[in-house]
Amino acid sequence: GIGLPETQYSVILKHSMLLLRIGFTSMCCYIFIFIMNSAGFLFFSPITLDPNTAYSWLSLSSDLTSVANSGSLKQLPDNPERFGHFVFVLGSEGFTSGRHAWEVDIGDKVDWMLGVVKESIDRKGRISGCPEGGFWMISHYEGEYSAMTRPSTPLHPEGELTRVRVQLDYDSGEVIFSNPVSMTPIYTFNDFFTEKMYPFFCPGANINGNNPKPLKICPVKVAVWNSATW
């Protein structure tokens, strides 16, 4: 950090949030952002979905911030980026350094996966949904939460998860999941990253209309860095 007094934190936060709220993007705003990052504040990265990666059963919102399993096949180009066998979609921007965070509104979905993946994962063939296969993610399936390790690690969050925060610290090799509602940790992966990492979303199966609701990326915001979960 840069050792700013606590009172200056609140002043910086107030002015930065005002600048961002009114769409101010001049150098002054970037100076505020730099100061806040240096002072230990967490900036949420603006995440949108990449339609070119979406499996053909998925429906994306027009603003590319939510994804649902439509339960029906769409005729889409079989481009190299698109997943060919699994209901997955990636974020449009990948990361090769720095700290990034985003939150996903899950609601009452009964089947989902969230996390990050490395750029080189196989989009068309078999996958290994664990860090060894390029996936760092957690899941909810048949009433159970798991970290997708090998073998999987059972998770026991405090109550049902309705929103999940994903934090990627590329340089430190961390992927951290937490509950922003209760401000409690869920799981942390520790690894070493060597290629571009992308946000990963899977809305799960939708059989007979049992899991139709979307995963929704929450709007960008500014928040105080939470040392308990980062």
Tab-separated table of N, CA and C in Angstrom, residues 9 11 14 23-24 32 45 53 57 63-65 83 89 96 105 116 125 154 162 189 201 204 217:
chain	number	residue	atom	x	y	z
A	9	TYR	N	-8.720	7.311	2.609
A	9	TYR	CA	-9.347	6.212	1.890
A	9	TYR	C	-10.778	6.577	1.514
A	11	VAL	N	-12.215	9.461	1.316
A	11	VAL	CA	-12.291	10.567	0.358
A	11	VAL	C	-12.026	10.061	-1.054
A	14	LYS	N	-15.002	7.986	-2.245
A	14	LYS	CA	-16.158	8.823	-2.573
A	14	LYS	C	-15.985	9.472	-3.937
A	23	GLY	N	-19.410	8.404	-15.546
A	23	GLY	CA	-18.732	8.031	-16.776
A	23	GLY	C	-17.490	8.838	-17.066
A	24	PHE	N	-16.860	9.407	-16.044
A	24	PHE	CA	-15.677	10.242	-16.225
A	24	PHE	C	-14.474	9.348	-16.469
A	32	PHE	N	-7.089	8.369	-9.836
A	32	PHE	CA	-7.833	7.888	-8.669
A	32	PHE	C	-7.799	6.370	-8.607
A	45	SER	N	-13.755	-5.999	-12.102
A	45	SER	CA	-13.525	-5.898	-13.535
A	45	SER	C	-14.846	-5.979	-14.287
A	53	THR	N	-17.830	-18.114	-27.857
A	53	THR	CA	-17.420	-19.302	-27.105
A	53	THR	C	-18.611	-20.113	-26.607
A	57	TRP	N	-26.496	-24.565	-27.029
A	57	TRP	CA	-27.731	-24.642	-26.243
A	57	TRP	C	-27.938	-23.403	-25.374
A	63	ASP	N	-27.177	-7.727	-23.565
A	63	ASP	CA	-26.028	-6.982	-23.052
A	63	ASP	C	-24.865	-7.893	-22.659
A	64	LEU	N	-25.008	-9.186	-22.941
A	64	LEU	CA	-23.947	-10.176	-22.720
A	64	LEU	C	-23.507	-10.256	-21.254
A	65	THR	N	-24.470	-10.128	-20.343
A	65	THR	CA	-24.144	-10.246	-18.918
A	65	THR	C	-24.877	-11.390	-18.227
A	83	PHE	N	-17.364	-23.868	-27.573
A	83	PHE	CA	-17.418	-25.188	-26.945
A	83	PHE	C	-18.364	-26.082	-27.740
A	89	VAL	N	-19.546	-21.105	-21.375
A	89	VAL	CA	-19.252	-19.851	-22.067
A	89	VAL	C	-18.181	-19.129	-21.262
A	96	THR	N	-3.673	-11.645	-18.040
A	96	THR	CA	-2.327	-12.203	-17.944
A	96	THR	C	-1.532	-11.592	-16.795
A	105	ASP	N	-24.715	-13.437	-9.832
A	105	ASP	CA	-25.992	-13.702	-9.169
A	105	ASP	C	-26.476	-15.078	-9.609
A	116	VAL	N	-12.502	-19.815	-13.347
A	116	VAL	CA	-11.643	-19.335	-14.423
A	116	VAL	C	-11.033	-20.540	-15.128
A	125	GLY	N	-13.211	-31.313	-27.591
A	125	GLY	CA	-13.097	-32.711	-27.192
A	125	GLY	C	-13.331	-32.923	-25.717
A	154	PRO	N	-15.524	-31.470	-1.121
A	154	PRO	CA	-16.836	-30.993	-0.658
A	154	PRO	C	-16.709	-29.639	0.038
A	162	THR	N	-26.475	-17.576	-3.006
A	162	THR	CA	-27.291	-16.897	-4.015
A	162	THR	C	-26.452	-15.956	-4.873
A	189	PHE	N	-8.065	-21.616	-4.510
A	189	PHE	CA	-7.090	-22.403	-5.258
A	189	PHE	C	-5.763	-21.653	-5.240
A	201	PHE	N	-18.221	-19.664	-17.072
A	201	PHE	CA	-19.604	-19.752	-16.606
A	201	PHE	C	-20.277	-20.988	-17.192
A	204	GLY	N	-25.418	-24.954	-16.133
A	204	GLY	CA	-25.872	-26.293	-15.786
A	204	GLY	C	-26.934	-26.843	-16.711
A	217	ILE	N	-24.107	-11.822	-14.372
A	217	ILE	CA	-22.948	-11.068	-13.905
A	217	ILE	C	-23.445	-9.766	-13.292
